[in-house]
XYZ file of C-alpha atoms in Angstrom:
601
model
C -16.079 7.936 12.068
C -18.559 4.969 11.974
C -20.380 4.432 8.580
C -22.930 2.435 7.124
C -23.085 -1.420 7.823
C -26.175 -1.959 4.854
C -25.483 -2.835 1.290
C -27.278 -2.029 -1.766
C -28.610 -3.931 -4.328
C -28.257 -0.614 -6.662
C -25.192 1.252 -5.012
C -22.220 0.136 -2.963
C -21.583 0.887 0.328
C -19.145 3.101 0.829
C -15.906 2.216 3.325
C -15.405 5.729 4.678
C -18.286 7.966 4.599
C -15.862 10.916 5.108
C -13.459 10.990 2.749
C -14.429 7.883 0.384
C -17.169 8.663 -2.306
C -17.589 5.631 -4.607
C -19.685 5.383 -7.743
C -22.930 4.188 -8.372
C -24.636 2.166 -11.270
C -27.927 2.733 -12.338
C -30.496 0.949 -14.780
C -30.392 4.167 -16.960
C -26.549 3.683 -18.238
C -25.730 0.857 -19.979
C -22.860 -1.086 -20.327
C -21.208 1.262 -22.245
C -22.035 3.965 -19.985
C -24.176 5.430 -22.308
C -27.953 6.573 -21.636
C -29.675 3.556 -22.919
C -33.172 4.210 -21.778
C -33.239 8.137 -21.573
C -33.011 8.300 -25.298
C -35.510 5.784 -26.902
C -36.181 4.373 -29.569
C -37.069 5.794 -32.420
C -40.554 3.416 -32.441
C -41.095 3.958 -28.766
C -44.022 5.670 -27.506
C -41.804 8.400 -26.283
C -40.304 9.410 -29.401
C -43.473 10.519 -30.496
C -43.508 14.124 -29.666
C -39.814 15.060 -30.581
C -39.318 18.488 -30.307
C -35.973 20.589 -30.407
C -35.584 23.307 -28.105
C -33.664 24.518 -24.796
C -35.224 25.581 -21.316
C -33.677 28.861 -20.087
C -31.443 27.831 -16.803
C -31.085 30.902 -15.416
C -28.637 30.370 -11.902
C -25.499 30.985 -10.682
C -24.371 29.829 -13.832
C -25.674 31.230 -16.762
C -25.047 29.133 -19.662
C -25.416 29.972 -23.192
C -28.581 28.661 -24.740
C -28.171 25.769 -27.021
C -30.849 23.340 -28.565
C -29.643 19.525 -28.410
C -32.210 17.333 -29.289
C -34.547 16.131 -26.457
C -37.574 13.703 -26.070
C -40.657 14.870 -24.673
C -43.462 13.062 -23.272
C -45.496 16.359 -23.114
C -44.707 17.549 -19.208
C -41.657 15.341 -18.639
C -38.275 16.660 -20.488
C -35.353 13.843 -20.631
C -32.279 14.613 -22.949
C -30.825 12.691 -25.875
C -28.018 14.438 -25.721
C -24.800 11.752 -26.203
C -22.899 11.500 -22.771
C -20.431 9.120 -21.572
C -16.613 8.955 -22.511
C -17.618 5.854 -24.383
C -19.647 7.988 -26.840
C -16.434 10.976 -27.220
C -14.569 10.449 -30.478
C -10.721 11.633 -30.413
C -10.455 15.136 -30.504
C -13.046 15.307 -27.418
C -11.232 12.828 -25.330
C -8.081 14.746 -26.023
C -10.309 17.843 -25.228
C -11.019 15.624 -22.061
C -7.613 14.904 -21.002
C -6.312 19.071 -21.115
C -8.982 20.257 -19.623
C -8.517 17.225 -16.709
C -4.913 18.281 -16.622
C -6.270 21.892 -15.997
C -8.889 20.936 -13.504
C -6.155 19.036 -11.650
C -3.587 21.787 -11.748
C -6.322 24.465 -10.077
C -7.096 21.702 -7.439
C -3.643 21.138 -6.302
C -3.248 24.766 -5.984
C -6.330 25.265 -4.117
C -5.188 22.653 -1.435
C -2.295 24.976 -0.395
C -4.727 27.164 1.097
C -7.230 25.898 4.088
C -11.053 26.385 2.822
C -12.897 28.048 4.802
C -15.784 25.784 7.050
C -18.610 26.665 5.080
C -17.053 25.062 1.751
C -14.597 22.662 3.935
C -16.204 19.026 3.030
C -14.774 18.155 6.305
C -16.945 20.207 8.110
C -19.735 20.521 6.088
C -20.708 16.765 5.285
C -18.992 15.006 8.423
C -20.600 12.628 10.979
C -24.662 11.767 9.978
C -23.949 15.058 7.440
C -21.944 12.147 5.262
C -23.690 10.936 2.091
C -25.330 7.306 1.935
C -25.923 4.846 -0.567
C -28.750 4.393 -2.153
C -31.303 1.688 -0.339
C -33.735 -0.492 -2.559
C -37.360 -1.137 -0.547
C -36.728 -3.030 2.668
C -39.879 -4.326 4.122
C -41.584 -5.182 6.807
C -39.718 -2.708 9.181
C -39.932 -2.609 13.207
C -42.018 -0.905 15.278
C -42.068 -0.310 18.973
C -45.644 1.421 19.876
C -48.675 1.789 18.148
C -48.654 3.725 14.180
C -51.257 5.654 14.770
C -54.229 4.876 12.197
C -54.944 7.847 10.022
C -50.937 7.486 9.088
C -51.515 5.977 5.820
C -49.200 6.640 2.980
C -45.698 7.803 2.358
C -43.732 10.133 4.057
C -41.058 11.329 1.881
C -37.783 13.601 3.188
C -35.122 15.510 0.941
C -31.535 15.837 1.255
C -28.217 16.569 0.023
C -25.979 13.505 -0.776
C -23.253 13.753 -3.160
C -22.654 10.949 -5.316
C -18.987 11.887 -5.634
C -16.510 12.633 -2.987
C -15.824 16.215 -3.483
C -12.186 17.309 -4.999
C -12.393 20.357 -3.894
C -14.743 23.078 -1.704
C -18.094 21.339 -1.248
C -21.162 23.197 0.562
C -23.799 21.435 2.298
C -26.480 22.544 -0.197
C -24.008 21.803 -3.016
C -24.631 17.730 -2.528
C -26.815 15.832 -5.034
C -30.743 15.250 -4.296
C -31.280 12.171 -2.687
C -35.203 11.250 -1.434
C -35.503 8.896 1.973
C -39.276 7.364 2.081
C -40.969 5.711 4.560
C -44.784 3.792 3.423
C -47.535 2.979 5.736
C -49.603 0.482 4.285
C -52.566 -1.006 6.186
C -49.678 -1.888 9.456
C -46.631 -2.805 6.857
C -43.767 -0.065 6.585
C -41.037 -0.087 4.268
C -38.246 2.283 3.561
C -36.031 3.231 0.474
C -34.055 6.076 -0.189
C -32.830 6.565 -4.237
C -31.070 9.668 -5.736
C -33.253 12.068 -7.639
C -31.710 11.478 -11.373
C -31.322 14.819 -12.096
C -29.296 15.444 -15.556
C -26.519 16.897 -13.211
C -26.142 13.850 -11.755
C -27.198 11.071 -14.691
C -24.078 12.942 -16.546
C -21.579 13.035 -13.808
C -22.275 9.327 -13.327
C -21.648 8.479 -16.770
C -18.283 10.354 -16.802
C -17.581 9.296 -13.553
C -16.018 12.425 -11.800
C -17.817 15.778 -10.905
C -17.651 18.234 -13.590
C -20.426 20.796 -12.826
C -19.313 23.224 -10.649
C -20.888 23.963 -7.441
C -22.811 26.836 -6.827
C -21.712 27.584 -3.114
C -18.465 25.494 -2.228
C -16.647 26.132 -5.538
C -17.544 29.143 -7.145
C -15.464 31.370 -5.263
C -12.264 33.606 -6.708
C -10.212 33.427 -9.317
C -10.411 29.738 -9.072
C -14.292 30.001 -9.023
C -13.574 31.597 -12.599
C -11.576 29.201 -13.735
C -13.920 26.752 -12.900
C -16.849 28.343 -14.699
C -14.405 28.641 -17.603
C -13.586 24.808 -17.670
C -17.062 23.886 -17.492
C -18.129 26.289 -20.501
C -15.120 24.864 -22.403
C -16.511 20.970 -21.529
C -19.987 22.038 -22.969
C -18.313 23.571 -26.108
C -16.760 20.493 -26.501
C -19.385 18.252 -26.467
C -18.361 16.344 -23.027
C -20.947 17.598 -21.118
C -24.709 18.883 -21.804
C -25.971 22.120 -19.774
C -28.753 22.879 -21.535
C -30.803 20.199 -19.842
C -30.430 21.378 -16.542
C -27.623 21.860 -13.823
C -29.854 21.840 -10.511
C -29.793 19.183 -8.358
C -33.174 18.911 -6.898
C -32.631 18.612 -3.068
C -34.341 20.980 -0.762
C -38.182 20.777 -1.026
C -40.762 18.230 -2.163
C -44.300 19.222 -3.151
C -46.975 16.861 -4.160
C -49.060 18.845 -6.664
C -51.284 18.004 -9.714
C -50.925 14.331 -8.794
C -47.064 14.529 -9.476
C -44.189 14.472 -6.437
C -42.092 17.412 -7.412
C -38.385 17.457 -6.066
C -36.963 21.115 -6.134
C -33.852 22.974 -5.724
C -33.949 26.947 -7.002
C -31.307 25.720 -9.476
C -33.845 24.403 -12.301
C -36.540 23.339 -12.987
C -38.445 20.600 -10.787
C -38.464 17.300 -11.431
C -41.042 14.453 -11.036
C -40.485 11.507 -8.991
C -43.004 8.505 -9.039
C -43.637 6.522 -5.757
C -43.873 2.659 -6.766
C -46.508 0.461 -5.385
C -43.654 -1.306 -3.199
C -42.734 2.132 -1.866
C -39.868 2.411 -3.839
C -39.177 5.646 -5.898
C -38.226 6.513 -9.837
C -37.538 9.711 -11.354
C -39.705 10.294 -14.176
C -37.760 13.368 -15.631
C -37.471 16.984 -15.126
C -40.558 18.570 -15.610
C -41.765 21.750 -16.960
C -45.693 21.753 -16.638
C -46.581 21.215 -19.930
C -43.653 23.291 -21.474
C -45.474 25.759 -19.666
C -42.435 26.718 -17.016
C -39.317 27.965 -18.517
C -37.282 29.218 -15.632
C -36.058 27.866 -12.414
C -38.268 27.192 -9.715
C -37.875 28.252 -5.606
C -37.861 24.926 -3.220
C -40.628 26.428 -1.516
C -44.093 26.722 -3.657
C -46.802 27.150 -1.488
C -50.243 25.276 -2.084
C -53.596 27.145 -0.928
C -55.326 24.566 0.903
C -58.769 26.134 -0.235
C -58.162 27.293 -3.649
C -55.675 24.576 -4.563
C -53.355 26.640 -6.321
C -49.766 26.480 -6.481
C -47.963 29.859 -6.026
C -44.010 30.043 -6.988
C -41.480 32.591 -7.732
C -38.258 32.452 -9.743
C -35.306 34.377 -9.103
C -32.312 35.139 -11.573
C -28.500 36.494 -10.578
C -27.689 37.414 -13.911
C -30.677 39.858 -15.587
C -33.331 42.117 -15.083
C -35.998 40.789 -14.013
C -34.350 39.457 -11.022
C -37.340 37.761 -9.810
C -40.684 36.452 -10.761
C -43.695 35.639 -9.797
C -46.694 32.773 -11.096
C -48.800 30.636 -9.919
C -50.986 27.284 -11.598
C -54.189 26.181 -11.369
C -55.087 22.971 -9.638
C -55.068 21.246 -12.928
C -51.738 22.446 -13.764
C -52.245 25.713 -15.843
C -49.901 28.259 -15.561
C -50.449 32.226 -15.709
C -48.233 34.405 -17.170
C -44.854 35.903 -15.470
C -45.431 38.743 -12.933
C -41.997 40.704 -12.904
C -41.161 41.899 -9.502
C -38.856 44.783 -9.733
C -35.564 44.301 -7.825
C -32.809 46.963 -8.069
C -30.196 43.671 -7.065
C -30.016 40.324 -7.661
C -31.770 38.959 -4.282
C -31.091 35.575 -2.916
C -35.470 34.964 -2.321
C -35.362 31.377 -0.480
C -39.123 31.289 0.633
C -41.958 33.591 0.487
C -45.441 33.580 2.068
C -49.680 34.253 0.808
C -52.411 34.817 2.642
C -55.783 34.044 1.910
C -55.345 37.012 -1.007
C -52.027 38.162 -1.043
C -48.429 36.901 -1.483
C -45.737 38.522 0.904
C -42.344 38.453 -0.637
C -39.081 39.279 1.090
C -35.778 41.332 -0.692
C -33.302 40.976 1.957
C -29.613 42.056 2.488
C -28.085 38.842 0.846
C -27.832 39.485 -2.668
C -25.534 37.903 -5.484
C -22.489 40.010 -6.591
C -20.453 38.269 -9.387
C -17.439 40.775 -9.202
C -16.825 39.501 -5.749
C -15.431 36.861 -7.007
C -12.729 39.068 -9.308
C -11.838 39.909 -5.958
C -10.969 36.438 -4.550
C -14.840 36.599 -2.726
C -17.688 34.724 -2.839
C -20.713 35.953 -5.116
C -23.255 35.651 -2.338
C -22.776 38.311 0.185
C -23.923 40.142 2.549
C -24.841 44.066 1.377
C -24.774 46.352 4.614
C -26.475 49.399 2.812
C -29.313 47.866 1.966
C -32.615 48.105 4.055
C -34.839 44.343 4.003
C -38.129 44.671 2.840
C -41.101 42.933 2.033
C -42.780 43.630 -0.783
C -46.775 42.320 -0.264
C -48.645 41.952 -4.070
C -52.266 40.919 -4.732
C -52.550 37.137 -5.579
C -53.479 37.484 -8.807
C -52.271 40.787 -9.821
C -51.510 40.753 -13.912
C -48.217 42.914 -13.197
C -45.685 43.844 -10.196
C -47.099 47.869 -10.421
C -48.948 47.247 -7.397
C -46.779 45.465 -4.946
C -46.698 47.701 -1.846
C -43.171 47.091 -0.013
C -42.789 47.437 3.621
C -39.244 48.081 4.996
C -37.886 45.924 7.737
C -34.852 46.509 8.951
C -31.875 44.410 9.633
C -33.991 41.360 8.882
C -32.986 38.331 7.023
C -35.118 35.214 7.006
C -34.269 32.549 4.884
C -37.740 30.508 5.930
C -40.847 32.363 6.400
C -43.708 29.826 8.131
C -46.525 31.339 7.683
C -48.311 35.054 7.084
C -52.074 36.268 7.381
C -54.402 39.132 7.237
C -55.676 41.058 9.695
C -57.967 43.540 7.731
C -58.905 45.534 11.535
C -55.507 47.018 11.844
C -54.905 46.871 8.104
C -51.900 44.483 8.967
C -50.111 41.727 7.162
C -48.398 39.457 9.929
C -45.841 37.653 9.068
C -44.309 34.797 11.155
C -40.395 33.705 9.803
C -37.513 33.046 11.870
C -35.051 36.223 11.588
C -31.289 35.192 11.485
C -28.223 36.799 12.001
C -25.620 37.059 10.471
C -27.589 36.894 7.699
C -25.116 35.193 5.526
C -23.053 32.958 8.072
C -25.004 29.951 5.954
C -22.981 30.756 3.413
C -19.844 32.803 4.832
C -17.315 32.051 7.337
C -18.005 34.234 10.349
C -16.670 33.827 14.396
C -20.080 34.922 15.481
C -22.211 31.945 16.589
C -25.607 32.092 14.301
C -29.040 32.810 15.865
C -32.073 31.926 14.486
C -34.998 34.102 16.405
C -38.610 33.348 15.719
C -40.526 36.738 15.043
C -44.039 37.978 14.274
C -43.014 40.773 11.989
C -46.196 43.117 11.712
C -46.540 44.853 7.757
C -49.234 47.806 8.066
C -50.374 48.778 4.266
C -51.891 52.104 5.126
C -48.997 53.779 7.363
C -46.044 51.356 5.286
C -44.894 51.008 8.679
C -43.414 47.420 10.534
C -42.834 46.431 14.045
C -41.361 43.053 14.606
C -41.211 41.090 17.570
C -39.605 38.011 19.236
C -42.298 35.493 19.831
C -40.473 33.091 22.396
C -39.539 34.788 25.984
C -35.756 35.662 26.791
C -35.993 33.111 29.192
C -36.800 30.804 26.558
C -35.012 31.530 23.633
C -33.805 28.609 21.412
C -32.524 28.457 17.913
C -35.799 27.726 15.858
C -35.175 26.621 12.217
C -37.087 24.778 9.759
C -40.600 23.177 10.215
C -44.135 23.846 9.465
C -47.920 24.899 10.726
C -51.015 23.068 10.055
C -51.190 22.793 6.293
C -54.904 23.099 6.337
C -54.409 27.048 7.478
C -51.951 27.781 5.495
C -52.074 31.790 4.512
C -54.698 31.865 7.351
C -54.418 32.814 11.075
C -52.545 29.925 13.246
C -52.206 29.377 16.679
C -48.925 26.901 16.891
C -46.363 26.680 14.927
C -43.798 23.508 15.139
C -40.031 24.267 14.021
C -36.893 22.007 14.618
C -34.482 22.883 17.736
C -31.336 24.091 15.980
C -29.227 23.106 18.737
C -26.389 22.532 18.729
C -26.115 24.465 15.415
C -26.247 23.016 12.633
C -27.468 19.963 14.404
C -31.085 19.863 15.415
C -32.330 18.001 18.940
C -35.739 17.844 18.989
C -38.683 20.613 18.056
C -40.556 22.851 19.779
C -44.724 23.440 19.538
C -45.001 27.138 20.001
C -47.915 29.133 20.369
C -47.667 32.133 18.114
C -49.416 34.371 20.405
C -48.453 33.658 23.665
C -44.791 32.321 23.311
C -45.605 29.782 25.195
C -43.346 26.545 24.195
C -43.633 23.150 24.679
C -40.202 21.304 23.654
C -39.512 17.600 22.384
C -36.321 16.060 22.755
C -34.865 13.387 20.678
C -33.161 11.564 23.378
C -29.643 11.366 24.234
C -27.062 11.681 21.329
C -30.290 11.732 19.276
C -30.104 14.247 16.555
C -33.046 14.837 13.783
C -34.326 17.329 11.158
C -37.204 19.191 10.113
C -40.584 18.321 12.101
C -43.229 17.760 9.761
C -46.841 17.783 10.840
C -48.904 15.695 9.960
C -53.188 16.571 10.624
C -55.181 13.686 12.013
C -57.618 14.642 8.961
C -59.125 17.689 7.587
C -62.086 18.127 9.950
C -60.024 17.906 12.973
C -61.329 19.940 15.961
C -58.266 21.217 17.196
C -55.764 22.723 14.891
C -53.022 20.620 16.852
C -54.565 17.650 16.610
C -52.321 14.956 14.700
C -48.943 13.919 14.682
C -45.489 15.137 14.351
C -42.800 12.973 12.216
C -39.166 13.024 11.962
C -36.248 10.990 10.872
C -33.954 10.583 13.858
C -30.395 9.415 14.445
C -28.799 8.060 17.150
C -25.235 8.785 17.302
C -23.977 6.861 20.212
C -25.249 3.419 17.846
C -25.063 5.084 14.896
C -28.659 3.405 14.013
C -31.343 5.919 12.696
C -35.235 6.069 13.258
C -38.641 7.323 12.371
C -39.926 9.114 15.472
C -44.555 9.525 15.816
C -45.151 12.086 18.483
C -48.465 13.111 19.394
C -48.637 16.703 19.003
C -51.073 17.425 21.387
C -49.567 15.409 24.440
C -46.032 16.263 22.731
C -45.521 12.044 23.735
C -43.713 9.817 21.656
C -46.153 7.109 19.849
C -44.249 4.385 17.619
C -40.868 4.275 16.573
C -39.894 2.681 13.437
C -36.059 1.000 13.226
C -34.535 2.105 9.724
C -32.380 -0.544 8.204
C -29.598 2.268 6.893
C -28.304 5.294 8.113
C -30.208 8.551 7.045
C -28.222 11.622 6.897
C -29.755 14.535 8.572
C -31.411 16.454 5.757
C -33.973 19.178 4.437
C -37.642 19.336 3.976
C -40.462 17.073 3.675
C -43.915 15.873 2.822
C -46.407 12.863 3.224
C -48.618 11.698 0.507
C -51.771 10.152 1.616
C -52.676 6.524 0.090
C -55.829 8.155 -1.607
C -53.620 10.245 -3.220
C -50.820 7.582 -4.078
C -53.538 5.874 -5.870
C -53.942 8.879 -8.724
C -50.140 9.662 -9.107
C -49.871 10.848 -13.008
């Protein structure tokens, strides 16, 4: 498999994208491999504020609460906590070396069994899936066509990259964040891509091996125990910290309250500053203020009138299973809204309307003693009936959240929902998928992905759902957007990524959510892409189309990538911009306008 020709001033390249992970250095570990400038001094302005206390991290793995010492800057949380074999004194690199021996004992006998594809690195992170190293700014790109001129800014993309190559059963989604940018700056472009520097990763690095499990390619069986039990045993040891955070912050990005959030439902966000040059630096893991002490879902939603930022948090563990908050434009949080779940409910995405959010509690749940039984804790529960369960914006408690039963209905994105007070209707537009849990699960049955308008009456608690795309016409539609500007209001297009051929994505199609009708972009030949993101030509636009659609793009016949304009009106490609690296196809995006660059917190 081709890889990478560019270098990095900050990472190496690596030889063999599919089966040779090397390590990176940073300007955060020292020589020593210490943390020499997350834990400051004690007469820097950082130290200031020291406070002692632990963020609940509840996930897939619950780990005991413990309360290291940690610098706070007031909403950014960084951890003094010693790491680094450099800092372990004898009995913990002894401690090191058993548990190693361990480790290395399950591994060897996990290899005389095949994995199956959805935690077989082979599979899951081969061809343009393969990691990349990390690319300082490169200037002054190429572009064939015109840029056209309200695209001014940064568009920013998130992905999965793991920093190590995996020893064992890796998952897509398990890989660490890493954030590809592209600035627009008055006709210059330039393009970096760094790794989010989550405290997963900033630990692993100093170490220099993976030692936090991960949640979907590892944690399965009795070996999936054994694993959890190993990584308790490193933490009780002092080798590792967990109290800081295990997430790995790459699915969504959200620019809110001045700050560029990176987000993965594992933890808590963290905040990533875009440099003048276009170049990016993780700030720390943020909690609002010490306001936010639970994880986060990859998909808050801002109200483009009100300005608010609405979020849920789900736990696998305890009661309540999920929760629901929102903050003000300035940041202030409101109190927890516990939504009553009788299971443990994998809740990817959710949806609001101009007064209500529409939450869904499908058939995928989390069910730890599946993995007593050699299975894998998220699963698919056949008795259960999906709902959605529609609550009032700003209700003070979940006693009033009228739920809607939809059955055999899984979607794991939901693109937009409105009201439609005249037939006392929520609709509700999300791409349905079946099976439900072939994401995660190894199934013979090819995945579809079908684009519905799933209809939520309030008076009768009745639902009709339909396919919005013709027979005729059917594609697999999966991940993308609608006009930002209407979000939680009544759209007429909707543009989503071609998932063809699965899990590889071809172009996007613009779809009119009332008619079906489609219009379809293509790539080009061998030309593979992600998510569309849409970008309005401003906020007074007449048409609700009107703007452009952007995507990373890869070319696997030069193995060369690019950044595609299309006009989404003519559906017409624009301006092309030639990458220097290779970007790895990937998960959701943003763009950041430059009025908005200029008051980044």
């Amino acid at each position: 498999m081709a890889s990478s020709t560019s270098t990095s001033a900050s990472t190496p390249a690596w030889n063999n994208t599919k089966t040779r992970f090397l390590t990176s250095s940073n300007h955060l570990i020292g020589p020593n491999s210490s943390l020499v400038s997350i834990c400051p001094k004690p007469n820097s302005r950082i130290s200031q504020n020291l406070i002692v206390s632990a963020l609940q991290t509840p996930s897939i793995l619950q780990i005991p609460k413990q309360a290291p010492m940690k610098a706070s800057t007031g909403a950014i949380e960084v951890s003094c906590s010693p790491v680094g074999k450099e800092n372990w004194n004898l009995v913990q690199k002894l401690a090191a070396m058993a548990l190693d021996a361990i480790e290395d004992g399950l591994k060897a006998r996990e290899k005389l069994h095949a994995l199956p594809k959805t935690a077989d690195p082979n599979v899951q992170i081969a061809g343009n899936f393969a990691p990349v190293s990390e690319e300082p700014v490169r200037q002054s790109l190429p572009v064939d066509g015109k840029i056209p001129d309200h695209i001014q800014g940064v568009y920013l993309r998130n992905g999965a990259n793991p920093l190590f190559e995996p020893t064992s059963g890796h998952h897509l989604f398990d890989g660490d964040g890493m954030i590809y940018a592209v600035k627009f700056d008055k006709g210059s472009i330039s393009y970096a891509c760094r790794f989010t520097e989550t405290q997963r990763l900033i630990q692993e690095r100093a170490i220099g091996k993976p030692v936090f499990p991960k949640a979907i390619g590892e944690l399965h069986g009795h070996t999936g125990i054994a694993k959890l039990v190993l990584f308790y045993a490193r933490g009780l040891c002092g080798l590792i910290d967990h109290t800081q955070g295990i997430g790995v912050a790459n699915a969504g990005l959200v620019y809110f309250n001045n700050r560029l959030l990176a987000m993965s439902e594992d933890d808590l966000p963290y905040h990533v500053r875009i440099t003048p040059s276009g170049d990016l630096k993780t700030a720390g893991r943020y909690s609002f203020d010490g306001q936010l002490e639970s994880t986060m879902i990859a998909h808050p939603k801002i109200d483009p009138v009100s300005g608010e930022l609405f979020a849920l948090s789900y736990d696998v563990i305890q009661k309540p299973y999920l929760k629901y908050f929102r903050f003000s434009p300035d940041g202030r949080k409101s109190k927890d809204v516990a939504i009553d779940l009788q299971k443990p409910t994998m809740v990817h995405d959710f949806a609001i309307t101009e007064n209500f959010v529409v939450v869904p509690d499908h058939q995928v749940v989390f069910n730890m003693s599946e993995m007593i039984t050699g299975g894998s804790p998220v699963v698919y529960d056949k008795e259960k009936v999906s709902r959605f369960g529609v609550l009032d914006k700003y209700a003070e408690n979940g006693s009033g959240i009228k739920w809607v039963e939809v059955p055999d209905c899984f979607c794991f994105h939901l693109w937009n929902a409105w009201e439609e007070p005249e037939s006392d209707e929520i609709v509700v537009i999300g791409s349905c998928m079946t099976p439900a849990d072939s994401i995660f699960n190894e199934y013979n049955e090819e995945l579809k992905s079908v684009l519905s308008e799933i209809r939520l009456n309030l008076k009768t608690g009745k639902s009709t759902r339909r396919p919005i795309l013709s027979p005729g016409n059917d594609v697999n539609l999966e991940a993308g957007m609608v006009n930002k500007n209407l979000l939680g209001r009544k759209t007429k297009f909707a543009y989503l990524a071609i998932a063809e051929p699965w899990p590889k994505v071809s172009g996007f199609a613009k779809v009119n959510l009332s008619t079906g009708d489609t219009k379809k972009y293509f790539y080009g030949d061998r030309k593979y892409g992600g998510e569309p993101l849409f970008l309005p030509r401003n906020l007074h636009s007449a048409g609700e189309d009107d703007g452009h659609i952007l995507a990373f793009v890869h070319d696997e016949k030069t193995w060369k990538s690019e950044f595609q304009i299309v006009n989404s009106v003519t559906m017409e490609l624009e301006a092309t911009v030639k990458l220097p690296s290779r970007v790895p196809y990937g998960f959701h995006g943003t763009f950041i306008n430059t009025k908005d660059l200029a008051t980044q917190a």
